[in-house]
Coordinates of C-alpha atoms in Angstrom, one line a residue:
Chain A
Q1 CA 89.5 133.1 109.0
V2 CA 91.9 134.1 106.6
S3 CA 89.5 133.9 103.9
A4 CA 87.1 136.1 106.1
A5 CA 90.3 138.3 106.5
L6 CA 90.7 138.5 102.7
K7 CA 86.9 139.5 102.2
E8 CA 87.1 142.4 104.8
G9 CA 90.3 143.8 103.4
R10 CA 92.2 143.2 106.8
V11 CA 95.0 141.6 104.5
T12 CA 95.3 141.6 100.8
P13 CA 96.2 138.5 98.4
T14 CA 99.3 140.0 97.4
E15 CA 100.5 140.7 101.2
L16 CA 99.4 137.2 102.2
C17 CA 101.2 135.7 99.0
Q18 CA 104.6 137.7 99.7
R19 CA 104.5 136.4 103.5
C20 CA 104.0 133.1 102.3
L21 CA 106.9 133.2 99.8
S22 CA 109.1 134.8 102.3
L23 CA 108.1 131.9 104.9
V24 CA 109.0 129.6 102.1
R25 CA 112.7 131.3 101.7
S26 CA 113.4 131.1 105.5
T27 CA 111.9 127.7 105.8
R28 CA 114.3 126.5 103.1
F29 CA 116.4 124.2 105.2
L30 CA 113.2 122.0 105.4
N31 CA 113.8 121.0 101.5
A32 CA 109.7 120.9 101.4
Y33 CA 109.5 122.6 98.1
I34 CA 111.3 121.6 94.7
T35 CA 109.8 124.4 92.9
V36 CA 108.6 127.8 93.9
A37 CA 106.6 129.7 91.3
E38 CA 107.2 133.0 92.7
E39 CA 106.2 135.1 89.5
T40 CA 103.2 133.2 88.7
A41 CA 102.2 133.2 92.4
L42 CA 102.3 137.0 92.7
K43 CA 100.4 137.3 89.5
Q44 CA 97.7 135.3 90.3
A45 CA 97.7 137.0 93.8
E46 CA 97.2 140.3 92.2
E47 CA 94.5 139.1 89.8
S48 CA 92.7 137.8 92.9
Q49 CA 93.3 141.5 94.5
K50 CA 91.6 142.8 91.8
R51 CA 88.7 140.5 92.2
Y52 CA 88.3 141.2 96.1
L53 CA 88.5 145.1 95.3
R54 CA 85.6 144.5 92.9
G55 CA 83.5 142.8 95.5
Q56 CA 83.5 139.4 93.3
P57 CA 85.9 137.0 94.8
L58 CA 85.5 133.6 93.1
G59 CA 85.0 131.8 96.4
V60 CA 86.3 130.9 99.5
L61 CA 89.8 129.8 98.0
D62 CA 90.0 133.2 96.0
G63 CA 93.7 134.5 97.2
I64 CA 94.6 131.3 99.4
P65 CA 98.3 130.2 99.1
V66 CA 98.6 126.4 98.2
A67 CA 101.0 123.9 97.2
V68 CA 101.1 120.8 95.1
K69 CA 102.8 117.8 95.2
D70 CA 105.2 117.4 92.6
N71 CA 103.6 114.5 90.8
F72 CA 100.7 116.4 89.6
N73 CA 101.1 118.4 86.3
T74 CA 101.3 122.1 86.4
A75 CA 100.9 124.0 83.2
G76 CA 104.1 125.8 82.7
I77 CA 106.0 124.6 85.9
E78 CA 108.3 122.2 86.1
T79 CA 106.9 118.7 87.0
T80 CA 109.7 116.4 88.3
C81 CA 108.1 113.7 90.6
A82 CA 111.5 114.1 92.5
S83 CA 113.1 112.2 89.7
N84 CA 116.0 112.8 87.3
M85 CA 113.9 111.0 84.5
L86 CA 111.7 114.1 84.8
K87 CA 114.2 116.9 85.4
G88 CA 113.0 119.5 83.1
Y89 CA 110.1 118.6 82.2
I90 CA 107.5 121.5 81.9
S91 CA 104.0 120.3 81.6
P92 CA 102.0 121.3 78.9
Y93 CA 98.8 121.2 81.0
N94 CA 97.2 121.5 84.3
A95 CA 96.2 118.5 86.2
T96 CA 92.1 118.5 86.9
V97 CA 92.6 119.3 90.5
V98 CA 95.2 121.9 89.9
Q99 CA 92.9 123.4 87.4
K100 CA 89.9 123.4 89.5
L101 CA 91.9 125.0 92.6
L102 CA 93.2 127.9 90.3
D103 CA 89.6 128.5 88.7
Q104 CA 88.8 129.1 92.6
G105 CA 91.3 131.7 92.6
A106 CA 93.8 129.7 94.7
V107 CA 97.3 131.0 94.5
L108 CA 100.0 128.3 93.7
L109 CA 103.0 129.0 95.4
G110 CA 105.0 125.8 94.3
K111 CA 105.5 122.3 94.0
T112 CA 106.3 120.1 96.8
N113 CA 109.1 117.4 97.4
L114 CA 108.4 113.6 97.6
D115 CA 109.7 110.4 97.5
E116 CA 111.0 109.6 94.0
F117 CA 107.6 108.9 92.0
A118 CA 105.6 108.8 95.2
M119 CA 107.3 105.4 96.0
G120 CA 108.4 105.4 99.7
S121 CA 107.1 106.5 103.4
G122 CA 109.6 108.8 104.4
S123 CA 110.0 111.5 101.7
T124 CA 113.7 110.5 101.8
D125 CA 114.2 109.0 98.5
G126 CA 113.7 111.7 96.1
A127 CA 116.2 113.1 93.6
F128 CA 116.3 116.5 95.4
G129 CA 117.2 115.2 98.9
P130 CA 115.0 114.5 102.0
V131 CA 112.4 116.6 103.6
R132 CA 112.8 117.8 107.3
N133 CA 109.8 117.5 109.8
P134 CA 109.4 121.1 110.7
W135 CA 108.7 119.6 114.3
S136 CA 112.3 118.8 114.5
Y137 CA 112.6 122.6 114.8
S138 CA 110.2 123.2 117.4
R139 CA 110.4 123.9 120.7
Q140 CA 108.1 121.1 121.6
Y141 CA 110.6 118.5 120.3
K142 CA 113.9 120.3 121.3
E143 CA 112.6 120.3 124.9
K144 CA 112.3 116.7 124.9
S145 CA 115.4 115.6 123.3
V146 CA 118.3 114.3 125.1
P147 CA 120.8 117.1 125.3
K148 CA 123.7 116.6 123.1
S149 CA 127.2 117.8 123.1
H150 CA 127.5 121.3 121.4
S151 CA 128.9 120.3 118.2
E152 CA 126.2 117.6 117.5
D153 CA 123.5 120.0 117.1
E154 CA 120.0 119.6 115.6
E155 CA 121.6 119.1 112.1
S156 CA 121.7 115.4 113.0
N157 CA 118.6 115.0 114.9
W158 CA 115.9 116.1 112.6
V159 CA 113.2 113.7 111.9
I160 CA 111.4 112.6 108.9
T161 CA 108.3 113.7 107.6
G162 CA 106.8 110.2 106.5
G163 CA 105.8 109.9 102.9
S164 CA 105.5 110.0 100.0
S165 CA 103.6 113.4 100.4
G166 CA 106.3 114.9 102.9
G167 CA 106.8 117.8 101.0
S168 CA 103.3 118.9 101.2
A169 CA 102.7 117.7 104.9
A170 CA 105.8 120.1 105.8
A171 CA 104.7 122.8 103.7
V172 CA 101.2 123.1 105.5
S173 CA 102.9 122.4 108.8
S174 CA 105.3 125.2 108.5
F175 CA 102.4 127.6 107.7
T176 CA 103.8 128.3 104.2
C177 CA 100.7 127.5 102.8
F178 CA 97.0 126.8 103.8
A179 CA 96.3 123.7 102.0
A180 CA 98.3 121.4 99.8
L181 CA 97.8 118.4 97.6
G182 CA 99.5 115.0 97.8
S183 CA 98.7 111.6 96.7
D184 CA 97.7 108.5 98.4
T185 CA 98.3 105.4 97.3
G186 CA 99.2 103.2 100.3
G187 CA 98.9 106.1 102.8
S188 CA 101.2 108.6 101.4
T189 CA 98.9 111.4 102.3
R190 CA 97.8 110.2 105.8
N191 CA 101.6 109.1 107.1
P192 CA 103.2 112.2 106.6
A193 CA 99.9 114.0 107.9
A194 CA 100.5 112.4 111.0
H195 CA 104.1 112.8 111.3
C196 CA 103.6 116.4 110.7
G197 CA 100.8 117.1 112.8
V198 CA 98.5 118.1 110.2
V199 CA 95.0 116.7 109.1
G200 CA 95.5 114.5 105.7
L201 CA 92.6 113.2 103.8
K202 CA 92.1 110.3 101.5
P203 CA 89.1 110.5 99.4
T204 CA 87.1 107.6 98.1
Y205 CA 88.5 106.4 95.0
G206 CA 86.6 107.6 92.4
L207 CA 85.5 110.8 93.8
I208 CA 88.4 113.0 92.7
S209 CA 89.9 113.0 89.1
R210 CA 93.3 111.7 88.8
H211 CA 93.6 113.2 85.7
G212 CA 97.2 115.0 85.5
L213 CA 98.4 113.1 88.4
I214 CA 101.4 111.0 87.3
P215 CA 100.3 107.4 88.1
L216 CA 101.6 105.0 90.4
V217 CA 98.8 102.4 90.7
N218 CA 95.8 103.2 88.8
S219 CA 93.4 101.1 90.9
M220 CA 94.3 102.8 94.2
D221 CA 95.8 106.2 93.6
V222 CA 93.6 109.2 94.6
P223 CA 94.8 112.5 95.1
G224 CA 94.9 113.5 98.5
I225 CA 94.5 117.0 100.7
L226 CA 96.6 118.1 103.6
T227 CA 95.1 121.1 105.8
R228 CA 95.6 122.2 109.4
C229 CA 92.0 121.7 110.2
V230 CA 89.4 119.2 109.3
D231 CA 87.1 122.3 108.0
D232 CA 89.7 123.5 105.6
A233 CA 89.6 119.6 104.3
A234 CA 86.2 119.8 103.3
V235 CA 86.2 123.1 101.7
V236 CA 89.2 121.9 99.4
L237 CA 87.3 118.7 99.0
G238 CA 84.1 120.6 97.9
S239 CA 86.1 122.5 95.1
L240 CA 88.0 119.4 93.9
A241 CA 85.1 116.3 94.0
G242 CA 83.0 115.6 91.2
H243 CA 82.9 113.6 87.6
D244 CA 85.6 114.4 85.3
P245 CA 85.2 113.6 81.8
K246 CA 88.9 113.3 81.1
D247 CA 89.1 110.5 84.1
S248 CA 86.7 107.6 83.4
T249 CA 87.6 106.2 86.5
T250 CA 85.5 108.8 88.5
I251 CA 82.2 108.4 89.3
Q252 CA 79.2 110.0 87.4
D253 CA 76.8 110.7 90.6
N254 CA 76.4 114.4 91.3
F255 CA 78.5 115.7 93.9
E256 CA 77.3 118.5 96.6
P257 CA 79.9 120.5 98.6
F258 CA 79.0 120.2 102.0
E259 CA 80.0 122.4 105.1
L260 CA 80.5 120.5 108.1
P261 CA 77.7 120.6 111.0
D262 CA 79.1 121.0 114.5
L263 CA 78.2 118.0 116.1
T264 CA 77.1 117.9 119.7
D265 CA 75.3 114.6 119.8
V266 CA 77.5 111.5 119.3
S267 CA 74.9 109.2 120.6
K268 CA 73.7 107.8 117.2
L269 CA 77.2 106.9 116.5
T270 CA 78.7 103.6 116.2
I271 CA 82.5 103.5 116.1
G272 CA 84.5 100.5 115.2
I273 CA 87.6 99.4 116.5
P274 CA 89.3 96.7 114.6
K275 CA 91.4 94.6 116.3
E276 CA 93.9 93.8 114.0
Y277 CA 95.1 97.0 113.8
H278 CA 96.7 96.8 117.2
A279 CA 99.5 95.4 114.8
P280 CA 103.0 94.3 116.0
G281 CA 105.4 97.3 116.5
L282 CA 102.6 99.3 117.5
S283 CA 104.1 101.7 120.0
S284 CA 102.8 101.8 123.4
E285 CA 102.3 105.4 123.3
I286 CA 99.9 105.2 120.4
L287 CA 98.0 102.2 121.9
A288 CA 97.2 104.3 124.9
L289 CA 96.2 107.2 122.6
W290 CA 93.9 105.0 120.8
S291 CA 92.3 103.4 123.8
K292 CA 91.8 107.1 125.1
A293 CA 90.2 108.1 121.8
A294 CA 87.8 105.1 122.0
D295 CA 86.9 106.1 125.6
L296 CA 86.2 109.8 124.7
F297 CA 83.6 108.3 122.2
K298 CA 82.4 106.3 124.9
N299 CA 81.7 108.8 127.1
A300 CA 80.2 111.2 125.0
G301 CA 77.6 108.5 124.5
A302 CA 78.5 106.6 121.3
K303 CA 78.5 103.1 120.7
V304 CA 82.2 101.7 120.5
I305 CA 82.3 98.2 119.5
E306 CA 85.7 96.1 118.9
V307 CA 85.4 94.5 115.0
S308 CA 87.4 92.0 113.1
L309 CA 89.0 92.8 109.8
P310 CA 90.8 89.4 109.5
H311 CA 92.9 89.7 105.9
T312 CA 94.5 93.3 107.4
C313 CA 98.0 91.3 107.9
Y314 CA 98.0 90.3 104.2
S315 CA 96.9 94.1 102.9
I316 CA 100.7 94.8 102.6
V317 CA 101.9 91.7 100.9
C318 CA 98.9 92.2 98.5
Y319 CA 99.8 95.9 97.9
H320 CA 103.3 94.9 97.2
V321 CA 102.5 92.5 94.4
L322 CA 99.9 94.7 92.6
C323 CA 101.7 98.1 93.0
T324 CA 104.8 96.7 91.9
A325 CA 102.9 95.1 89.0
E326 CA 101.1 98.2 88.0
V327 CA 104.1 100.2 88.5
A328 CA 105.8 98.0 85.9
S329 CA 103.4 99.1 83.5
N330 CA 103.0 102.5 84.5
M331 CA 106.8 103.8 84.2
A332 CA 107.0 101.9 80.8
R333 CA 106.0 105.2 79.3
F334 CA 109.4 106.8 80.3
D335 CA 111.2 106.0 77.3
G336 CA 113.2 109.6 76.4
L337 CA 111.3 110.1 73.3
E338 CA 108.8 112.3 74.0
Y339 CA 109.4 113.8 77.2
G340 CA 111.9 113.7 80.3
H341 CA 115.5 112.9 80.2
R342 CA 117.0 110.9 77.1
S343 CA 120.1 109.2 76.9
D344 CA 122.8 109.8 74.5
M345 CA 122.9 106.1 73.7
N346 CA 121.6 105.9 69.9
K347 CA 122.6 102.3 68.5
S348 CA 118.9 101.4 69.0
T349 CA 115.6 102.1 70.1
E350 CA 115.8 99.3 72.7
S351 CA 119.2 100.4 74.1
M352 CA 118.7 104.0 74.0
Y353 CA 115.1 103.0 76.3
A354 CA 117.2 100.9 78.6
A355 CA 120.2 103.6 78.9
T356 CA 117.5 106.2 79.4
R357 CA 115.5 104.1 82.2
R358 CA 118.8 103.4 83.9
E359 CA 120.1 106.7 84.1
G360 CA 116.8 108.4 85.1
F361 CA 115.4 106.0 87.4
N362 CA 116.7 105.6 91.3
D363 CA 117.0 102.4 92.8
V364 CA 113.7 102.3 94.8
V365 CA 112.0 102.9 91.3
R366 CA 114.0 100.2 89.1
G367 CA 113.5 97.7 91.8
R368 CA 110.0 97.8 91.9
I369 CA 109.8 97.7 88.0
L370 CA 111.9 94.5 88.0
S371 CA 109.6 93.1 90.9
G372 CA 106.5 94.1 89.0
N373 CA 107.8 92.4 86.0
Y374 CA 108.6 89.3 87.7
F375 CA 105.4 89.1 89.3
L376 CA 103.7 89.5 85.8
L377 CA 105.5 86.8 84.1
K378 CA 103.7 84.1 82.2
Q379 CA 104.8 81.3 84.7
N380 CA 103.9 83.9 87.6
Y381 CA 101.0 85.4 86.7
E382 CA 98.5 83.4 88.3
N383 CA 100.2 82.7 91.4
Y384 CA 101.2 86.3 92.3
F385 CA 99.2 88.8 90.3
I386 CA 95.8 87.1 90.3
K387 CA 96.4 85.5 93.7
A388 CA 97.0 89.2 94.9
Q389 CA 93.7 90.4 93.4
K390 CA 92.0 87.9 95.2
V391 CA 93.3 88.6 98.4
R392 CA 92.2 92.2 97.4
R393 CA 88.7 91.2 97.3
L394 CA 88.8 89.5 100.5
I395 CA 90.3 92.4 102.2
A396 CA 87.5 94.9 100.4
N397 CA 84.8 92.5 101.6
D398 CA 85.8 92.5 105.2
F399 CA 85.1 96.0 105.2
V400 CA 81.8 95.7 103.4
K401 CA 81.0 93.3 106.4
V402 CA 81.9 95.6 109.0
F403 CA 80.3 98.6 107.5
R404 CA 76.9 96.5 107.1
S405 CA 76.8 95.5 110.3
G406 CA 76.2 98.8 111.7
I407 CA 79.4 100.3 112.2
D408 CA 79.5 104.1 110.8
V409 CA 83.3 104.7 111.0
L410 CA 86.5 102.7 112.0
L411 CA 88.9 104.5 114.5
T412 CA 92.5 103.3 114.0
P413 CA 96.2 104.4 114.7
T414 CA 97.9 105.9 111.5
T415 CA 101.2 105.2 112.3
L416 CA 103.0 102.7 114.3
N417 CA 105.2 105.2 116.0
D418 CA 106.0 109.0 116.0
A419 CA 108.6 110.3 113.2
V420 CA 112.0 108.7 113.7
P421 CA 115.2 110.6 112.9
Y422 CA 116.7 110.5 109.5
M423 CA 119.7 108.8 110.4
E424 CA 117.5 105.9 112.0
F425 CA 115.3 105.8 109.2
I426 CA 117.9 105.1 106.5
K427 CA 119.3 102.3 108.1
E428 CA 116.6 100.0 106.6
D429 CA 115.9 100.0 103.0
N430 CA 112.8 101.6 101.2
R431 CA 110.7 98.5 100.8
T432 CA 111.2 97.2 104.4
R433 CA 110.3 100.8 105.6
S434 CA 107.0 100.8 103.5
A435 CA 106.2 97.6 104.4
Q436 CA 106.4 98.8 108.2
D437 CA 104.8 101.9 108.0
D438 CA 102.1 101.5 105.5
I439 CA 100.4 98.6 107.5
L440 CA 97.7 100.7 109.0
T441 CA 96.8 102.9 106.1
Q442 CA 97.4 100.6 103.2
A443 CA 94.0 98.7 103.7
A444 CA 91.9 101.6 102.9
N445 CA 93.3 101.9 99.6
M446 CA 92.7 98.3 98.7
A447 CA 89.0 98.9 99.4
G448 CA 89.1 102.5 97.7
L449 CA 87.6 103.7 101.2
P450 CA 87.7 107.3 102.1
A451 CA 90.2 107.8 105.4
I452 CA 91.5 110.6 107.3
N453 CA 94.4 111.3 109.7
V454 CA 93.5 114.0 112.6
P455 CA 96.4 115.0 114.7
A456 CA 95.7 113.9 118.3
A457 CA 98.5 114.4 120.6
L458 CA 102.0 114.8 121.0
S459 CA 104.2 112.0 122.1
E460 CA 106.8 111.8 124.8
R461 CA 109.7 113.2 122.1
G462 CA 107.5 116.0 121.5
L463 CA 106.3 114.9 118.0
P464 CA 102.7 114.8 116.7
V465 CA 100.9 111.6 116.7
G466 CA 97.7 111.2 114.5
L467 CA 94.5 108.7 114.5
Q468 CA 92.9 107.4 111.6
F469 CA 89.1 107.4 110.9
I470 CA 88.0 105.4 107.6
G471 CA 84.5 105.8 106.3
R472 CA 82.2 104.3 104.2
S473 CA 82.3 105.0 100.4
F474 CA 81.5 108.2 99.5
Q475 CA 80.5 109.2 102.8
E476 CA 82.8 111.8 103.2
K477 CA 80.5 114.2 104.8
Q478 CA 80.1 111.7 107.9
L479 CA 83.5 110.9 108.2
L480 CA 84.5 114.5 108.2
T481 CA 81.9 115.1 110.6
V482 CA 83.3 112.9 113.3
A483 CA 86.8 113.5 112.5
K484 CA 85.7 117.3 113.2
W485 CA 83.8 116.7 116.7
F486 CA 86.9 114.5 117.5
E487 CA 89.3 117.4 116.6
K488 CA 87.6 119.6 118.6
Q489 CA 87.8 117.4 121.7
V490 CA 91.6 117.1 121.4
K491 CA 92.9 120.4 120.8
F492 CA 96.1 119.5 119.2
P493 CA 98.6 122.2 120.2
V494 CA 100.1 124.6 117.7
I495 CA 103.6 124.2 116.6
Q496 CA 106.0 126.4 117.8
L497 CA 108.6 127.0 115.4
E498 CA 111.6 128.8 116.8
E499 CA 113.5 129.9 113.9
V500 CA 110.4 131.3 112.3
K501 CA 109.5 133.6 115.3
R502 CA 112.5 135.8 114.6
L503 CA 110.5 136.9 111.1
D504 CA 107.6 138.8 110.7
H505 CA 106.0 138.2 113.7
A506 CA 102.4 140.0 112.7
A507 CA 102.5 137.3 109.8
F508 CA 103.3 134.7 112.1
Q509 CA 100.6 135.6 114.6
H510 CA 98.1 136.1 111.4
Q511 CA 98.9 132.2 110.4
K512 CA 98.9 130.8 113.8
S513 CA 95.3 130.7 113.9
A514 CA 95.5 127.7 111.6
S515 CA 92.7 127.6 109.2
F516 CA 91.1 129.6 106.4
S517 CA 87.6 128.7 106.7
Chain B
Q1 CA 114.5 79.1 95.5
T2 CA 116.8 81.7 93.9
V3 CA 115.8 83.5 90.5
T4 CA 118.0 81.8 88.0
V5 CA 120.4 84.2 85.5
T6 CA 118.1 83.5 82.8
V7 CA 114.9 84.8 84.3
L8 CA 117.1 87.8 85.6
D9 CA 118.2 88.3 82.2
H10 CA 114.6 87.9 80.7
L11 CA 113.5 90.7 83.2
E12 CA 116.1 93.1 82.2
R13 CA 115.1 92.7 78.4
L14 CA 111.1 93.2 79.6
A15 CA 111.7 96.0 81.8
L16 CA 114.5 97.6 80.0
V17 CA 115.7 98.3 83.3
D18 CA 119.3 97.0 85.1
F19 CA 119.7 95.3 88.2
R20 CA 123.1 97.6 88.7
D21 CA 124.5 95.3 91.6
A22 CA 124.3 92.4 93.8
E23 CA 121.9 94.6 96.1
G24 CA 119.3 95.0 93.3
V25 CA 119.2 91.1 92.7
E26 CA 119.1 90.8 96.3
R27 CA 116.1 93.0 96.5
L28 CA 114.3 91.1 94.0
Q29 CA 114.8 87.9 96.2
K30 CA 113.6 89.4 99.2
A31 CA 110.4 90.9 97.3
I32 CA 109.5 87.4 96.3
Q33 CA 110.2 86.1 99.6
F34 CA 107.7 88.6 100.8
A35 CA 105.1 88.1 98.3
D36 CA 105.1 84.4 98.9
Q37 CA 103.2 84.7 102.1
L38 CA 100.1 85.6 99.9
H39 CA 99.9 81.5 99.4
E40 CA 98.9 81.4 103.0
V41 CA 95.7 82.8 102.1
N42 CA 92.7 80.2 101.2
T43 CA 91.4 82.1 97.9
D44 CA 89.0 79.0 96.8
G45 CA 86.1 80.5 94.9
V46 CA 87.0 84.1 95.3
E47 CA 87.0 86.2 91.9
P48 CA 90.0 88.5 91.5
M49 CA 89.4 92.1 91.8
D50 CA 90.4 94.7 89.5
S51 CA 89.0 97.7 90.6
V52 CA 86.9 99.0 93.4
L53 CA 84.3 100.5 91.1
E54 CA 83.5 97.1 89.6
D55 CA 79.7 97.7 90.0
R56 CA 79.6 100.5 88.4
C57 CA 79.5 101.3 84.7
L58 CA 82.4 102.9 83.2
Y59 CA 81.8 106.2 81.7
L60 CA 82.2 106.8 78.1
R61 CA 81.8 110.2 76.6
E62 CA 80.5 111.0 72.9
D63 CA 83.0 110.3 70.3
D64 CA 83.6 114.0 69.7
V65 CA 86.7 116.1 69.4
T66 CA 86.8 118.6 72.2
E67 CA 90.4 119.6 72.4
G68 CA 93.6 119.1 70.4
N69 CA 95.8 121.3 68.0
C70 CA 98.5 121.4 70.5
M71 CA 101.4 119.8 68.6
N72 CA 103.8 122.7 69.5
E73 CA 103.3 122.3 72.9
L74 CA 103.8 118.4 72.7
L75 CA 107.0 118.7 71.1
K76 CA 108.2 121.1 73.1
N77 CA 109.5 118.5 75.9
A78 CA 111.1 116.2 73.3
K79 CA 114.8 116.1 73.3
E80 CA 115.3 115.2 69.4
K81 CA 112.7 116.1 66.8
V82 CA 112.6 117.1 63.4
E83 CA 109.7 119.1 62.2
E84 CA 106.8 117.1 63.7
Y85 CA 108.5 113.9 64.2
F86 CA 109.7 112.6 67.3
V87 CA 113.5 111.2 66.3
A88 CA 114.2 107.8 67.6
P89 CA 117.4 105.6 66.8
P90 CA 116.8 102.7 64.6
G91 CA 114.4 100.1 65.9
N92 CA 113.7 96.3 65.5
I93 CA 117.4 95.8 66.7
P94 CA 117.0 93.5 69.9
L95 CA 119.1 94.4 73.0
P96 CA 122.4 92.6 72.8
K97 CA 122.7 89.0 74.3
L98 CA 123.6 88.5 78.0
E99 CA 127.3 88.2 77.2
E100 CA 127.6 91.2 74.9
R101 CA 125.8 93.5 77.1
D102 CA 127.3 95.6 79.7
T103 CA 125.2 94.3 82.7
F104 CA 126.0 93.2 86.2
L105 CA 124.4 90.0 85.3
Q106 CA 127.5 89.0 83.7

C-alpha cells in the first residue's frame, strides 16, 4: 500500500523517511536501534524521490524504509554485532543482501540491536543493552496487566522481544520501518517475530546469500526477513534470493520472484502436526491456539494429519554442540590485528590476542567458545562433534520422511510462551534460556528447511503469540501461500501504541495499514 | 566427571579466551552435562552430516580476479599499522604457563 502511495505521489520518499526517523527517535526507549543512519537515509530518500518524479522507480521497494540487524556489514556504517569487540568498526563493504536492498532503492534507516554476536534468545545480552518489546507499551498489554502501585510503573514491567533479532522485530512492530533483516541460526528471526507480533521468515539454507553476514554457525545461518504481513515478506524475499558468486553455499538454481496467490481452496493441502512439538513447558494457551489453527484448516477442507519427528527432543542438544563448535572456529578471527578492538598488551602476539578477546567478548560468547573448543578436543571429537553430526542427519531425515509421505506443510507453535518480563527472563542464564526457547524453532535450522512465524492471536496477557509453518526445501512459494491464507483467516490485531499516538497522527494512520505491497 | 585443571588450562590456551571466574567453569561443566544427552541416541550406521546441501555440487567460479585493490579501506579499521603492514607484537612466544599467568584457574 505504501509503495502504491509513493507511486501515486500521495506521499514522497523523503516525507516517509522523515516520519520514520522521527518515529525512531520517539521510540528510542525501546532500544531497538544501535545506529541510526539519518544522513545517508535522507540522501537515499532524496534519490528515490527523484526517481519517482521521473516516473522510474526501481521497483516496489524503492523509497521504502528498512532496518538491518547489526551483524550484517554495511559500508560506511558502524557494524558492531552488539559487542565491544567490534565497537567502532566501520564496514568497508555491504553484505550482499544489504546491497540488493539498496539496489532496489530501499532506504536504510539504521542497524538494529541484538544479542551479542546473535547468541541468545532474548536480545538482552548485547553490549548496548536489552531491547524492549513495543507491546509492553501497548494498550492491549497495559489493560491486562495487574494494576501495580503508582511507584512501580511500566518501567519494571516491560517484556523482552525474544532473540536474537529482537531489535529488527521491535523496529518493524513499532512501525519505524516496513521491513527488517534479521538472521536465523536457531530461531533468531522467528522467536522475536512471535513475541513482537510480526511475520518472521527463515528461508531455506542456500537460498539467500550469507556474504557479509557475520557468521555464527556456517552450516545453519541464514538471513531472516521480518515484516508486518506475509505479502511483504514475499516481496523482500523476491529481491534477496538467488545465487551469489560470493557465497558458494548459495544454490545455483534459477530463482524467480513470485507473487502470492490468494488461496481460496485448501482442500488439496495436507497439513502435518508433529506430535513431538507438544513439548514440555508449552503453555496451555498456545496449545489451544495450535489446536484451533489445525481445526481451521480442517474445517476449510484441508487434510490435517498427526505426524512424528522422533528426534525432535535431541535437536537442542545437537545444536548446542554443533553451534559451540562452529562458534569456536568463527570467533577465532577476532584477534584485534586487522579490525575491531585491540588490547594494549604488547608482550607477544598470543598474549595480545588473549587480552583483546578477554576484553572484547562477553560471558556468553566466551562461554560458547570454550565449550566449543572442549567438544573439538581430540579426545572428545568423536564422542561429541561427530556424534552431533550424526544426530543432525537423523533429524534431517525425520523431516524428509514426513514430507515424502505427502505432507505439504507442517504447523507447529513457535514459542513455548508469550513474552516474559525482562526481570523474569534474566533470572536464568543465557544457555538455559536458549535451550528452552529454541526448542520449537531449532530443528528447521538443522534440516535447512524454510519456516515462517505468523502472528496468530493475543495471549491472555495481551501479548502476541505466533504459529510456525515449516515447508519443504526451496518451496517458499507454497509455504508463504499457506501462511498468507492463515494470516487472512486469523486477522491479528494491530498494536495500539499509546505514546506514539501523541505524535504526528497522520503519519501513524498511514503506517497503521501495515503493509507496503 | 569434572573437568581437570589441566584441560581447563589447555582450553584457555587453545581458545585464547579466559574463564574469568567460577561461574565460567561451571558454565562449561553444565554445557558438557547437557551435551552428554547425545549419547542416548543410537547412531549406528549413520554418517555424519556436514551440510544440508551435501547432495549438490559446490559452486566454484572461474579463477579470474574480479575485485581488489582496496588496501586503504582494509587498513582503515586496523588500530596499529605502518605503511601497508598490520603491526603485531612479537610472535612465537607461547602464553605463560598456568602458574605465571594472571588467570582465575590459579
